[in-house]
Tab-separated table of C-alpha atoms in Angstrom:
chain	number	residue	atom	x	y	z
A	43	MET	CA	34.647	-140.240	-55.371
A	44	ALA	CA	35.409	-137.517	-58.139
A	45	GLN	CA	35.640	-133.749	-57.297
A	46	ALA	CA	32.350	-133.060	-59.050
A	47	GLU	CA	30.749	-135.641	-56.869
A	48	ILE	CA	31.699	-134.482	-53.684
A	49	ARG	CA	28.686	-133.104	-51.986
A	50	HIS	CA	29.123	-130.120	-50.493
A	51	PRO	CA	28.208	-129.801	-46.579
A	52	ALA	CA	25.930	-126.983	-47.012
A	53	LEU	CA	23.495	-128.977	-48.588
A	54	THR	CA	22.784	-131.085	-45.651
A	55	GLY	CA	22.230	-127.758	-43.799
A	56	ALA	CA	25.868	-127.552	-42.083
A	57	PRO	CA	26.869	-123.973	-41.403
A	58	TRP	CA	29.882	-122.811	-44.179
A	59	PRO	CA	31.440	-119.993	-44.613
A	60	VAL	CA	30.229	-117.588	-47.266
A	61	ILE	CA	31.065	-114.286	-48.747
A	62	GLY	CA	29.076	-111.653	-50.493
A	63	VAL	CA	28.999	-111.379	-54.136
A	64	ARG	CA	26.696	-108.974	-56.542
A	65	VAL	CA	24.876	-111.726	-58.664
A	66	ARG	CA	22.450	-111.043	-61.674
A	67	ARG	CA	19.966	-113.906	-62.705
A	68	GLU	CA	18.497	-114.721	-65.587
A	69	ASP	CA	16.403	-117.959	-66.219
A	70	ARG	CA	17.073	-118.603	-62.782
A	71	ARG	CA	20.962	-119.214	-63.672
A	72	PRO	CA	23.697	-116.607	-62.725
A	73	ARG	CA	24.352	-114.631	-65.636
A	74	ALA	CA	26.737	-111.852	-63.858
A	75	ALA	CA	28.606	-111.669	-60.887
A	76	SER	CA	30.979	-108.634	-59.223
A	77	TRP	CA	32.346	-107.860	-56.109
A	78	ARG	CA	31.109	-104.019	-56.439
A	79	PRO	CA	27.490	-103.147	-57.147
A	80	ALA	CA	26.704	-103.518	-60.606
A	81	PRO	CA	23.130	-102.728	-62.941
A	82	ARG	CA	20.461	-105.229	-61.901
A	83	THR	CA	22.940	-107.434	-59.269
A	84	VAL	CA	21.795	-108.382	-55.862
A	85	LEU	CA	24.057	-109.128	-52.986
A	86	ALA	CA	23.959	-112.827	-52.257
A	87	ASP	CA	25.864	-114.680	-49.700
A	88	VAL	CA	27.965	-117.262	-52.025
A	89	LEU	CA	29.571	-120.365	-50.237
A	90	LEU	CA	33.073	-121.221	-50.283
A	91	PRO	CA	34.117	-124.284	-52.222
A	92	CYS	CA	34.439	-127.726	-49.828
A	93	THR	CA	37.507	-129.302	-52.184
A	94	TRP	CA	41.147	-128.365	-51.298
A	95	PRO	CA	42.043	-127.540	-54.846
A	96	GLU	CA	39.431	-124.844	-54.784
A	97	LEU	CA	40.123	-123.608	-51.613
A	98	ALA	CA	43.959	-123.679	-51.945
A	99	GLY	CA	43.387	-121.872	-55.740
A	100	LEU	CA	41.325	-119.402	-53.815
A	101	ALA	CA	43.249	-118.916	-51.050
A	102	GLU	CA	46.524	-117.885	-53.759
A	103	ILE	CA	43.974	-115.654	-55.372
A	104	ALA	CA	43.199	-113.717	-52.269
A	105	VAL	CA	46.827	-113.258	-51.439
A	106	GLY	CA	47.929	-111.909	-54.633
A	107	LEU	CA	50.223	-115.173	-55.390
A	108	SER	CA	47.681	-116.335	-58.343
A	109	ARG	CA	46.383	-113.733	-61.057
A	110	ALA	CA	43.595	-116.185	-61.945
A	111	ARG	CA	39.945	-114.845	-61.543
A	112	VAL	CA	37.271	-116.211	-59.695
A	113	TYR	CA	34.047	-117.355	-60.774
A	114	VAL	CA	30.518	-118.376	-59.131
A	115	ARG	CA	28.196	-121.300	-60.220
A	116	ASP	CA	24.987	-122.959	-58.912
A	117	LEU	CA	25.990	-125.153	-56.512
A	118	GLY	CA	23.894	-128.193	-57.562
A	119	GLY	CA	20.783	-128.067	-55.149
A	120	ALA	CA	17.394	-129.682	-55.988
A	121	GLU	CA	16.024	-125.843	-56.677
A	122	PRO	CA	16.954	-124.076	-59.696
A	123	ASP	CA	17.212	-120.686	-57.783
A	124	GLY	CA	19.319	-122.399	-55.187
A	125	GLN	CA	22.839	-121.355	-53.443
A	126	LEU	CA	25.835	-120.114	-55.229
A	127	VAL	CA	29.672	-121.321	-54.645
A	128	LEU	CA	32.905	-120.016	-55.589
A	129	CYS	CA	34.857	-121.583	-58.209
A	130	LEU	CA	37.816	-121.660	-60.359
A	131	ARG	CA	37.436	-121.490	-64.219
A	132	GLY	CA	36.439	-124.502	-66.087
A	133	ALA	CA	33.538	-125.427	-63.826
A	134	PRO	CA	30.237	-126.013	-65.824
A	135	GLY	CA	28.069	-123.235	-65.663
A	136	ALA	CA	30.588	-120.624	-63.883
A	137	VAL	CA	30.223	-116.857	-64.507
A	138	ARG	CA	33.216	-114.671	-63.590
A	139	VAL	CA	33.162	-112.421	-61.252
A	140	GLU	CA	33.924	-108.957	-61.997
A	141	GLY	CA	35.578	-105.993	-60.510
A	142	PRO	CA	38.764	-105.508	-58.320
A	143	LEU	CA	39.820	-108.414	-56.103
A	144	ALA	CA	41.259	-105.985	-53.573
A	145	PRO	CA	38.823	-104.929	-51.322
A	146	VAL	CA	37.492	-108.146	-50.630
A	147	ALA	CA	41.097	-109.911	-50.494
A	148	GLU	CA	41.392	-109.935	-46.701
A	149	VAL	CA	37.987	-111.320	-46.257
A	150	LEU	CA	38.026	-113.921	-48.824
A	151	ALA	CA	41.488	-115.231	-47.218
A	152	ALA	CA	39.810	-115.490	-43.786
A	153	ARG	CA	36.673	-117.236	-45.522
A	154	THR	CA	39.082	-119.648	-47.180
A	155	ARG	CA	40.808	-120.604	-43.846
A	156	ALA	CA	37.554	-120.787	-42.219
A	157	ALA	CA	36.122	-123.246	-44.852
A	158	ALA	CA	39.465	-125.622	-44.328
A	159	LEU	CA	39.129	-125.468	-40.606
A	160	ARG	CA	35.308	-126.466	-40.952
A	161	VAL	CA	36.105	-129.293	-43.131
A	162	ALA	CA	38.744	-130.371	-40.230
A	163	ALA	CA	35.986	-130.122	-37.886
A	164	VAL	CA	33.372	-132.556	-40.047
A	165	HIS	CA	36.219	-135.223	-40.041
A	166	ARG	CA	37.054	-134.974	-36.195
A	167	GLU	CA	33.124	-134.961	-35.377
A	168	ALA	CA	33.069	-138.013	-37.991
A	169	GLY	CA	36.151	-139.593	-35.644
A	170	ARG	CA	38.618	-139.373	-38.605
A	171	GLN	CA	41.230	-137.972	-36.719
A	172	GLN	CA	44.233	-138.115	-39.442
A	173	GLU	CA	41.922	-136.325	-42.256
A	174	ALA	CA	41.259	-133.850	-39.379
A	175	GLN	CA	44.801	-133.027	-39.051
A	176	VAL	CA	45.828	-132.782	-42.761
A	177	TRP	CA	42.456	-130.358	-43.056
A	178	ARG	CA	43.720	-128.096	-39.900
A	179	THR	CA	47.311	-128.207	-41.616
A	180	ARG	CA	46.015	-127.168	-44.838
A	181	ALA	CA	44.358	-124.166	-42.777
A	182	ARG	CA	47.307	-123.302	-41.265
A	183	GLN	CA	49.297	-122.868	-44.736
A	184	VAL	CA	46.246	-120.802	-45.949
A	185	LEU	CA	47.529	-118.577	-42.936
A	186	LYS	CA	51.367	-118.875	-43.417
A	187	VAL	CA	50.995	-117.827	-47.006
A	188	GLY	CA	48.913	-114.612	-46.529
A	189	ARG	CA	51.119	-113.340	-43.903
A	190	ALA	CA	54.285	-114.151	-46.210
A	191	ALA	CA	52.597	-112.515	-48.861
A	192	ARG	CA	52.451	-109.228	-46.833
A	193	ARG	CA	55.507	-109.232	-45.874
A	194	GLY	CA	57.048	-110.002	-49.255
A	195	ARG	CA	55.496	-107.021	-50.554
A	196	SER	CA	57.968	-104.064	-51.429
A	197	VAL	CA	57.006	-100.744	-51.483
A	198	ARG	CA	57.083	-100.276	-55.192
A	199	ALA	CA	54.953	-103.742	-55.596
A	200	ALA	CA	52.597	-102.407	-53.173
A	201	SER	CA	52.107	-98.869	-54.707
A	202	ALA	CA	51.989	-100.256	-58.093
A	203	GLY	CA	55.047	-98.219	-58.801
A	204	LEU	CA	53.665	-95.142	-57.497
A	205	PRO	CA	55.768	-93.080	-55.148
A	206	THR	CA	54.202	-93.323	-51.427
A	207	LEU	CA	56.341	-90.544	-49.447
A	208	GLY	CA	58.333	-92.868	-47.826
A	209	GLY	CA	55.976	-95.240	-46.326
A	210	ARG	CA	54.547	-98.420	-46.933
A	211	PRO	CA	50.901	-97.805	-48.367
C-alpha cells in the first residue's frame, strides 16, 4: 500500500497524539498556520502523521538534526472542515507552519514518540508482534536521538554564539 493510501487511525476514532497549531482557514481549507498566535488564526489540535518516514522527519526537526520545515494539511476525511495533520514538504495541499519551532520542539519530539508507540500498540492489539516490536524500537530511537542531541550541543551552538556567562543556557 502506498504511503498516501495508508488510512490514519484517527479516522476510525482511535486516540492519537495531537499538537496545538494556530490555523487560518479560507474556503474551509487551511491557508496559513503558525506555532504562535497570528492574525485570524484559531488554535487547532493537529494530528501527527502515522507513517514512519514522516514521524522520523518530524523527530529530526524537533531535536534540531534537520532544518526542514513543518507543514500542515487536511487529513482527507469526508468533511471539508475535517482534521488536520502535520506533514513534511511536498504533501498535496500543505501549508507551512510559520514561526520559531523552539518553544514547541520538546513537545513535538514527545508527541512524535507517542505516535510511534501508538502505532506499536495498534499492531500489538492486532496480534502482529513483530511489527509492534519494530515500532517500539522506532519510538526508542526518537528518545535516544533527542537525548543525544541535547547532550551534544556546545555552549556556543546553544547560545547562538552569544556569551552565556560561563554556563549552559
